[in-house]
PDB file of C-alpha atoms in Angstrom:
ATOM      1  CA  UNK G  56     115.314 123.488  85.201  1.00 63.00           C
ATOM      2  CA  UNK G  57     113.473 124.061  88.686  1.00 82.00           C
ATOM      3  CA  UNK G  58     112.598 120.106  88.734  1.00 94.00           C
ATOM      4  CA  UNK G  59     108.920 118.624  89.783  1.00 97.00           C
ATOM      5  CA  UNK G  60     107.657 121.269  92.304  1.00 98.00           C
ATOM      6  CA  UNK G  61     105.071 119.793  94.825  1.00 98.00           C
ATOM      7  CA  UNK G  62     103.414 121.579  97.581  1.00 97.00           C
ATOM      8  CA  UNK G  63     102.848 121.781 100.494  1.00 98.00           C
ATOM      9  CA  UNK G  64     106.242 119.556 101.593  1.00 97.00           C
ATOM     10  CA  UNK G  65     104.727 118.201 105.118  1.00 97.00           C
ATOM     11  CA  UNK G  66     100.684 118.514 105.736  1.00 97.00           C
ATOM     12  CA  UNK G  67      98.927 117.387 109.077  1.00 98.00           C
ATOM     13  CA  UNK G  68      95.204 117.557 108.960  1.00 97.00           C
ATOM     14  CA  UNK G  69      92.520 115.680 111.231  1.00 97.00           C
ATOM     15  CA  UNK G  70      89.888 113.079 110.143  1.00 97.00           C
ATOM     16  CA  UNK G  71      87.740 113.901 107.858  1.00 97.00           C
ATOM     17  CA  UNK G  72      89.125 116.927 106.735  1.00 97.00           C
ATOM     18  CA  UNK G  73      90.063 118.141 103.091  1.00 97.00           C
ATOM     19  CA  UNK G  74      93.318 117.777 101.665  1.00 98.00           C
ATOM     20  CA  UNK G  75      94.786 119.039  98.484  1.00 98.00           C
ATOM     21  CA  UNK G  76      98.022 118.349  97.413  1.00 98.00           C
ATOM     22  CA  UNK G  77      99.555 120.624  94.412  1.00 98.00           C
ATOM     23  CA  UNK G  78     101.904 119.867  91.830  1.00 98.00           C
ATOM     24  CA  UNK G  79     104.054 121.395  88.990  1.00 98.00           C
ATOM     25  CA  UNK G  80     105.217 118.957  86.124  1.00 97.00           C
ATOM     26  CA  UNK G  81     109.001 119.759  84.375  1.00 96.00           C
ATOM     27  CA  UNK G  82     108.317 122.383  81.822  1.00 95.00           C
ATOM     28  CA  UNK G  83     107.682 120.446  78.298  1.00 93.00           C
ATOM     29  CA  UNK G  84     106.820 117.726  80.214  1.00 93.00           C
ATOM     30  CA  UNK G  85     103.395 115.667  78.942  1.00 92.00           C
ATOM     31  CA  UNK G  86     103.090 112.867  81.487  1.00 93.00           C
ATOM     32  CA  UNK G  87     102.115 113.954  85.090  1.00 95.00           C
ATOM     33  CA  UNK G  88     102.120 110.722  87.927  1.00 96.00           C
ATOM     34  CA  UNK G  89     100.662 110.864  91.090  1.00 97.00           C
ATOM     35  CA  UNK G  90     102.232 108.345  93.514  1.00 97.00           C
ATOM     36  CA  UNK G  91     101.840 107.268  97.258  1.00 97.00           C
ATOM     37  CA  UNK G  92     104.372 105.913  98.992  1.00 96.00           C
ATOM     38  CA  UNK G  93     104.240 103.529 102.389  1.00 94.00           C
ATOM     39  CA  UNK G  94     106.313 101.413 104.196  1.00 89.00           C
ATOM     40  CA  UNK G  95     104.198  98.543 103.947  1.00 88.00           C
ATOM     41  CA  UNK G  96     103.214  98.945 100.401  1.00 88.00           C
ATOM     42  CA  UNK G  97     105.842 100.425  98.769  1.00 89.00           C
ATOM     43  CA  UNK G  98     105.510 102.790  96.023  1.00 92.00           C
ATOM     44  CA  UNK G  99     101.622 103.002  94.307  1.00 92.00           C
ATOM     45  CA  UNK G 100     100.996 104.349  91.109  1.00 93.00           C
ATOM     46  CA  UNK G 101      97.154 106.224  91.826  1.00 96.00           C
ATOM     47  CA  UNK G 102      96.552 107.975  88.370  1.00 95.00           C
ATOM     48  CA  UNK G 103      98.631 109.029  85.637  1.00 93.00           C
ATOM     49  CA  UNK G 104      97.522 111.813  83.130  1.00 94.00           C
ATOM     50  CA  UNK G 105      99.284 112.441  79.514  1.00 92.00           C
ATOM     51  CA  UNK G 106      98.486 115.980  77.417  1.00 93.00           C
ATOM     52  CA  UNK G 107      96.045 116.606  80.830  1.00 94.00           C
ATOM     53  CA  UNK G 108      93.871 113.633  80.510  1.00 94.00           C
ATOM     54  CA  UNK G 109      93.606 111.078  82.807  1.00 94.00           C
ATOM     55  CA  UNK G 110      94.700 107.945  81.370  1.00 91.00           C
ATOM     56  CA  UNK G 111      94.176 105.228  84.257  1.00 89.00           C
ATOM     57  CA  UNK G 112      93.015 105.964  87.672  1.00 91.00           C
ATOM     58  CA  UNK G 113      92.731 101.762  88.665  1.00 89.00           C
ATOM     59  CA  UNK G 114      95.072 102.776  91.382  1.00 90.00           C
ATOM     60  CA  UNK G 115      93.088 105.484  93.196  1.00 94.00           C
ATOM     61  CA  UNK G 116      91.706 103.820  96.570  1.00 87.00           C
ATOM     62  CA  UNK G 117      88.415 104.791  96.691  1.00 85.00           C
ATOM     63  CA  UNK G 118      85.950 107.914  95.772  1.00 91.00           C
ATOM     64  CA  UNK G 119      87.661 110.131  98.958  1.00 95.00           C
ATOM     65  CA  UNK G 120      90.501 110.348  95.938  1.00 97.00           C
ATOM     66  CA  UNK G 121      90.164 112.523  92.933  1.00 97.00           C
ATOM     67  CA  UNK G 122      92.844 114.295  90.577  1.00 97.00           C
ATOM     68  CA  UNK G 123      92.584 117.158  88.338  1.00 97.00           C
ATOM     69  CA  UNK G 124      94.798 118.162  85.561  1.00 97.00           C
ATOM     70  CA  UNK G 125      93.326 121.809  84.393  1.00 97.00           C
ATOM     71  CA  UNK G 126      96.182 122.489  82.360  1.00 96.00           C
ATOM     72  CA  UNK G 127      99.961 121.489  81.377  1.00 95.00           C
ATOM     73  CA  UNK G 128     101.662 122.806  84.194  1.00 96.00           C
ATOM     74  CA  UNK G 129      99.130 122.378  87.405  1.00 97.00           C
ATOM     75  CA  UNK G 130      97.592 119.493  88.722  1.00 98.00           C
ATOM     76  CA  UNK G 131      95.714 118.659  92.326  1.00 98.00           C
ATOM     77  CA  UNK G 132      95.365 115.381  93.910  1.00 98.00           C
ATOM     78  CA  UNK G 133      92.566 116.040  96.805  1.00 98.00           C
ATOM     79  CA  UNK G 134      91.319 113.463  99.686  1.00 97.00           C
ATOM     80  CA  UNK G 135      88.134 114.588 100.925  1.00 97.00           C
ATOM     81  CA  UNK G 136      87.458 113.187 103.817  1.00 96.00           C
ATOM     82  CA  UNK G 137      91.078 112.324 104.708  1.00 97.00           C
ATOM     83  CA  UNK G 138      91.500 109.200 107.415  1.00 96.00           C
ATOM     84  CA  UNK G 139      94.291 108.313 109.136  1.00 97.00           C
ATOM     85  CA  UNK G 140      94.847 105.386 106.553  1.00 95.00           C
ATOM     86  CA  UNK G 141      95.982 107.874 103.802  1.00 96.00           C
ATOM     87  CA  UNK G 142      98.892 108.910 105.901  1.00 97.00           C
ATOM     88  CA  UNK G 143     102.303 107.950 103.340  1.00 97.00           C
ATOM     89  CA  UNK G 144     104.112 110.309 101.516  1.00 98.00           C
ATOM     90  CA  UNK G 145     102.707 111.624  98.254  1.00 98.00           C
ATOM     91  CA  UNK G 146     104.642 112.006  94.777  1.00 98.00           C
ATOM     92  CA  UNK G 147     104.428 113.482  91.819  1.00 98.00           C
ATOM     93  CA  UNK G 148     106.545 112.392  88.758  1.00 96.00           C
ATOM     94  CA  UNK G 149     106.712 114.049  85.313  1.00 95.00           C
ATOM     95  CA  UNK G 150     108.029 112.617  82.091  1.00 91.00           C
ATOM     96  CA  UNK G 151     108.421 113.400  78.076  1.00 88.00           C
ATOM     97  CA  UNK G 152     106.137 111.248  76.695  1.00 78.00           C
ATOM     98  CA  UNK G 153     107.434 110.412  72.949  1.00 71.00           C
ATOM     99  CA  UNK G 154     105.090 107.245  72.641  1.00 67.00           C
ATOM    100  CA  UNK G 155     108.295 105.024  72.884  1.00 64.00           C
ATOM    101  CA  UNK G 156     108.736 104.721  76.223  1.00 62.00           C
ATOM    102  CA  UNK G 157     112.498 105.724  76.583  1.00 69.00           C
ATOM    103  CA  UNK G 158     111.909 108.626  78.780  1.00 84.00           C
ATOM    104  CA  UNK G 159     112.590 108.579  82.920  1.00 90.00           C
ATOM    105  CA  UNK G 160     110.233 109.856  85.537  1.00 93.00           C
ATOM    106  CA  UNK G 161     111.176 112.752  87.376  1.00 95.00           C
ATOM    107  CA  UNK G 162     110.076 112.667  90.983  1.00 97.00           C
ATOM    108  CA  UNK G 163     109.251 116.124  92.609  1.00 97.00           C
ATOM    109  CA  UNK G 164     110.338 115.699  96.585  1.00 97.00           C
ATOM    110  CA  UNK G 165     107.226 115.016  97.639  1.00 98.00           C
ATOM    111  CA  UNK G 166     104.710 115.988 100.135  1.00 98.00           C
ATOM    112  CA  UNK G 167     104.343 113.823 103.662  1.00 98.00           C
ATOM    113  CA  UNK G 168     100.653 113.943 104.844  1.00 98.00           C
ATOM    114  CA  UNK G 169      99.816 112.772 108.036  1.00 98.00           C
ATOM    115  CA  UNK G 170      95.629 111.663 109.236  1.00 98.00           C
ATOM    116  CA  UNK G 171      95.455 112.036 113.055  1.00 97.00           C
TER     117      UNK G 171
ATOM    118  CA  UNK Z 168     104.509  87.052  87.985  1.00 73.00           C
ATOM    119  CA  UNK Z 169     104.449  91.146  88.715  1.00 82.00           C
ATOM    120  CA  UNK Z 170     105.649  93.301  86.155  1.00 88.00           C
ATOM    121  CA  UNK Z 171     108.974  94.127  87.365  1.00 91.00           C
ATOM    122  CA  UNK Z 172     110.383  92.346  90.591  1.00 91.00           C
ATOM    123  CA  UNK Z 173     113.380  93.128  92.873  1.00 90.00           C
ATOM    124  CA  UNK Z 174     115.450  91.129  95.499  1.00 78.00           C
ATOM    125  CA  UNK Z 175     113.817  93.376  98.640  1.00 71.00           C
ATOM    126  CA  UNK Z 176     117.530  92.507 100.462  1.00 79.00           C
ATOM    127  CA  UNK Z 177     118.515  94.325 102.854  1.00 92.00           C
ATOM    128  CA  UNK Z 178     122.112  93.775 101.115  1.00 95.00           C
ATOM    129  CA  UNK Z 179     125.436  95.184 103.358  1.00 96.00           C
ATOM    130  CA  UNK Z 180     129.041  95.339 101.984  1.00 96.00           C
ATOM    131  CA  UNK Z 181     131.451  96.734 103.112  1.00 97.00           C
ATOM    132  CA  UNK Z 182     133.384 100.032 101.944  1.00 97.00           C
ATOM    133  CA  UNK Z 183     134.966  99.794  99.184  1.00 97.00           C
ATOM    134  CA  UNK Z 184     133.474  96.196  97.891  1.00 97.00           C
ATOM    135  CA  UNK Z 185     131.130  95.659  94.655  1.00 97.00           C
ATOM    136  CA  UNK Z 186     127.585  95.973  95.465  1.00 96.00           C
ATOM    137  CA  UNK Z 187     124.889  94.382  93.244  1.00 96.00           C
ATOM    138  CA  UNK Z 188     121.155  95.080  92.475  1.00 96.00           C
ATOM    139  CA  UNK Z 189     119.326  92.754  90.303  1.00 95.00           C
ATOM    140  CA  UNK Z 190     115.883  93.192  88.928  1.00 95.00           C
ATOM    141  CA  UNK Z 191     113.650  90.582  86.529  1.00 94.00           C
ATOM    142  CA  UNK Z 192     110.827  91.863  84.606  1.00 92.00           C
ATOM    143  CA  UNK Z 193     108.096  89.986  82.536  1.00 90.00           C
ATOM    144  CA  UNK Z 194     106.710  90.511  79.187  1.00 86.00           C
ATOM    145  CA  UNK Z 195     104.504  93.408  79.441  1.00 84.00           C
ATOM    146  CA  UNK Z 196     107.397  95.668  80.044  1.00 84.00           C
ATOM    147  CA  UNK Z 197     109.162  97.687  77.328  1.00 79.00           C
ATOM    148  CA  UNK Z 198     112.757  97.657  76.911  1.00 78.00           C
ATOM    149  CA  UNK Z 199     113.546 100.561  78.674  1.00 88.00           C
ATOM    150  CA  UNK Z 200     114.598 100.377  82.353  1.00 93.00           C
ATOM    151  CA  UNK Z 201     115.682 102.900  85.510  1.00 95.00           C
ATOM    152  CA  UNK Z 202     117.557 102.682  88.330  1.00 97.00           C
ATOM    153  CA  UNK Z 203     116.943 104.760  91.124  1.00 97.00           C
ATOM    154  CA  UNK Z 204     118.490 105.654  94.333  1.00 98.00           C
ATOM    155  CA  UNK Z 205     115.786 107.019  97.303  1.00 97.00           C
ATOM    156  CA  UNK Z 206     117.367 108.295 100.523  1.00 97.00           C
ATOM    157  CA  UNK Z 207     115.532 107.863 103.537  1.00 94.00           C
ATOM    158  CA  UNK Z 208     112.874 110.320 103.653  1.00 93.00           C
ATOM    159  CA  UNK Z 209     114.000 111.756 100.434  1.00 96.00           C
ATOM    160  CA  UNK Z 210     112.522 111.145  96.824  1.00 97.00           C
ATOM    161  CA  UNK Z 211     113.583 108.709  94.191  1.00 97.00           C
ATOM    162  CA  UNK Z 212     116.256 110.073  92.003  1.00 96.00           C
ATOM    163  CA  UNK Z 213     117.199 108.625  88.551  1.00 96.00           C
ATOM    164  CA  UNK Z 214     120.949 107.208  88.320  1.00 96.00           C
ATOM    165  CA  UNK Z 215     120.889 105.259  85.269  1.00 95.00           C
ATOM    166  CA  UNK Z 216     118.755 104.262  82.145  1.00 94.00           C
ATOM    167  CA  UNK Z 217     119.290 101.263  80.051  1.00 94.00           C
ATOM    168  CA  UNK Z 218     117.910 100.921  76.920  1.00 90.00           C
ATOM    169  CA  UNK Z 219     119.806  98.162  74.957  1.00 89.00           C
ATOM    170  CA  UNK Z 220     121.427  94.416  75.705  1.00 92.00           C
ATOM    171  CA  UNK Z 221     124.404  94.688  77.289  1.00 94.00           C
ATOM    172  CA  UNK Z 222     126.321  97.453  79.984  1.00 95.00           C
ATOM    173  CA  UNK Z 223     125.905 100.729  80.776  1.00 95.00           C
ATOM    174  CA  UNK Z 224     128.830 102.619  82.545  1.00 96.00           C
ATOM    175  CA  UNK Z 225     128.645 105.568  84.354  1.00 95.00           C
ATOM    176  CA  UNK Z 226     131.231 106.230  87.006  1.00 96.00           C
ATOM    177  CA  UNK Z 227     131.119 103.942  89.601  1.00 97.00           C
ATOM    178  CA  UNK Z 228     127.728 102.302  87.887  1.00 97.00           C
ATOM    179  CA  UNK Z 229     127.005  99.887  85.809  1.00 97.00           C
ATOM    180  CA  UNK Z 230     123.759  98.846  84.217  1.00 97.00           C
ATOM    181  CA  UNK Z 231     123.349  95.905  82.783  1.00 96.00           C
ATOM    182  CA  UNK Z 232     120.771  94.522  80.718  1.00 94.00           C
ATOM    183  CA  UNK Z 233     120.074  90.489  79.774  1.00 93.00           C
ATOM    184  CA  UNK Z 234     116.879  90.549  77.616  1.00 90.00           C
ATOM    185  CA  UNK Z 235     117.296  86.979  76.859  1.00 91.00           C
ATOM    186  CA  UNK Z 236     117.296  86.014  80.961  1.00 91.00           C
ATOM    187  CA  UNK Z 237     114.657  89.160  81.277  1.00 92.00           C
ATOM    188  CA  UNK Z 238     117.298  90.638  83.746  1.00 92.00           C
ATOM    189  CA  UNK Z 239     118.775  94.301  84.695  1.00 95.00           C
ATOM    190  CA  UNK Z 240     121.148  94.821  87.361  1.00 96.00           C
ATOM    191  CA  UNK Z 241     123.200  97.367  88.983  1.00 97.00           C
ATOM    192  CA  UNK Z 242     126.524  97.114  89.872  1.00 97.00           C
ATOM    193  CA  UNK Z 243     127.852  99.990  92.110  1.00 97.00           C
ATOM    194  CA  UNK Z 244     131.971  99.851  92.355  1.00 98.00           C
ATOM    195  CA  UNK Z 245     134.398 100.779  95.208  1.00 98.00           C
ATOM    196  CA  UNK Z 246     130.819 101.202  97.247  1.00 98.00           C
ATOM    197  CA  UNK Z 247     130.833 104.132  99.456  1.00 97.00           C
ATOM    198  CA  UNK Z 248     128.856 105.085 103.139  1.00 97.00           C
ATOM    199  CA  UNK Z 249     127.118 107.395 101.097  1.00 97.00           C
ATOM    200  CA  UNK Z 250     125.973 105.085  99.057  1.00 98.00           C
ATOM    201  CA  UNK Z 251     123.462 103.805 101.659  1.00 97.00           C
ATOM    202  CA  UNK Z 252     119.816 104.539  99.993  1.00 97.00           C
ATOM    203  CA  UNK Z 253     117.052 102.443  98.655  1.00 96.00           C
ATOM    204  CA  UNK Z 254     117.747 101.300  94.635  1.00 97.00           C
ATOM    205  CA  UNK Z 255     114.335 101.097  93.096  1.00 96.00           C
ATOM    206  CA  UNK Z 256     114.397  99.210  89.789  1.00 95.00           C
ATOM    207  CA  UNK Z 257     111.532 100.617  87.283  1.00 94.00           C
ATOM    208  CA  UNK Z 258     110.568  99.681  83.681  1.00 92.00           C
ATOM    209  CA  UNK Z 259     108.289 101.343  80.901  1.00 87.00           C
ATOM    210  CA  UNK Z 260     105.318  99.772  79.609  1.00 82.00           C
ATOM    211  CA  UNK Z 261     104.459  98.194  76.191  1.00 76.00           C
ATOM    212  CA  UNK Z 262     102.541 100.953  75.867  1.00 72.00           C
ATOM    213  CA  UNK Z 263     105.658 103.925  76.840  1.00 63.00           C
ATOM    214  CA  UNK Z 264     103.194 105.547  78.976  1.00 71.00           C
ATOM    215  CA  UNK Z 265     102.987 103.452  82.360  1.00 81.00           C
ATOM    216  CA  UNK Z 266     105.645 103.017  84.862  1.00 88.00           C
ATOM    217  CA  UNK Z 267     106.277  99.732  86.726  1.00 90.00           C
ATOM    218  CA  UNK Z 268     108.420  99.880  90.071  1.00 92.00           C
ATOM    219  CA  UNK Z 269     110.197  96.898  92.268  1.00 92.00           C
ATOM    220  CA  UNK Z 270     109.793  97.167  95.934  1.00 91.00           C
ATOM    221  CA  UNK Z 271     113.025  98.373  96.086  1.00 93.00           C
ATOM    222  CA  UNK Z 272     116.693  96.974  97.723  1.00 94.00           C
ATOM    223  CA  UNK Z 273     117.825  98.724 101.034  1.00 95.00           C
ATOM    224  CA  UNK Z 274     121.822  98.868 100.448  1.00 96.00           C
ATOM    225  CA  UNK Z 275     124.003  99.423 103.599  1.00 97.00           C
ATOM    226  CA  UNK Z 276     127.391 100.282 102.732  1.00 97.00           C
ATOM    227  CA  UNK Z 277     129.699  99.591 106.381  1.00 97.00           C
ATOM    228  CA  UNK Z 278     132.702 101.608 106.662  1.00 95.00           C
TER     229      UNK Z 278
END
């Protein structure tokens, strides 16, 4: 079991430039999670997709934010234009939805962006 | 009152002591709840599930779960340097498919 597999690990990108950050859910997996992850703020759930739809995006700051879920094994989270407030550290999380809620996240290891 | 809440600490012992992490949740949870452990710069990694009333042993952990108090703790025995890390407490949804996470306890363990 290769685990959640998120790329790229580290990203630095200027202002207002485009940022996508990739991610690749536990095989048999249903639930993908897309958190961000801050010293002041702790750890934020943005969206959460189950069988590839989106379920709730409440969490996603603002329009710069969107997610896509094309298929079971591949989903994007993109900030477009990034600014220096989205620097944290990005997760994704997978999990075995069985409609009982008994099954853990798995965190892949994450990718650190930084905004200068 | 927040879905799942955490004592934010930061809690020392010392080597070798009985360290514990407590957590209190509210009524829109489910009964299933996580422990995890996050290193610094590292991501969170799952240590324990509880499910049902009562303990949980595993090794040097122990989960344990008070539904009646709307508690879940972690006890970590003969506590070890490396058990320095962040313990993030995290509970299902009524609905199984949303995640709710404390702020997480900073544990020092001084050898």
């Amino acid at each position: 079991d290769a685990g959640v597999i998120q790329s790229p690990r580290h990203e630095v990108t200027e202002m207002g430039q485009e940022v996508t950050l990739r991610c690749k859910p536990i095989s048999g997996h249903n639930s993908l999670f897309w958190y961000r992850q801050t010293m002041m703020r702790g750890l934020e759930l943005l969206i959460y997709f189950n069988n590839n739809v989106p379920i709730d995006d409440s969490g996603m700051p603002e329009d710069r934010f969107s997610a896509k879920m094309p298929n079971a094994s591949f989903s994007t989270l993109k900030i477009q234009p990034s600014e220096p407030r989205d620097s944290a550290v990005y997760f994704c999380a997978s999990s075995f939805d069985r409609g009982m809620g008994n099954s853990p996240l798995h965190f892949g290891n994450g990718t650190r962006l930084t905004v200068t | 009152q927040k879905e799942v809440e955490q004592n934010s600490g930061p809690l020392s012992v010392p080597e070798g002591a009985i360290a514990s992490l407590n957590c209190t949740y509210s009524d829109r949870v489910s009964q299933s709840f996580f422990w995890y452990r996050q290193y610094s710069g590292k991501s969170p990694e799952l240590i324990m599930s509880i499910y049902s009333n009562g303990d949980k042993e595993d090794g040097r952990f122990t989960a344990q779960l008070n539904k009646a108090s709307q508690y879940v703790s972690l006890l970590i025995r003969d506590s070890q340097p490396s058990d320095s890390a962040t313990y993030l407490c995290a509970a299902a949804s009524n609905t199984g498919n949303q995640f709710y996470f404390g702020t997480g306890t900073s544990l020092t363990v001084i050898p």
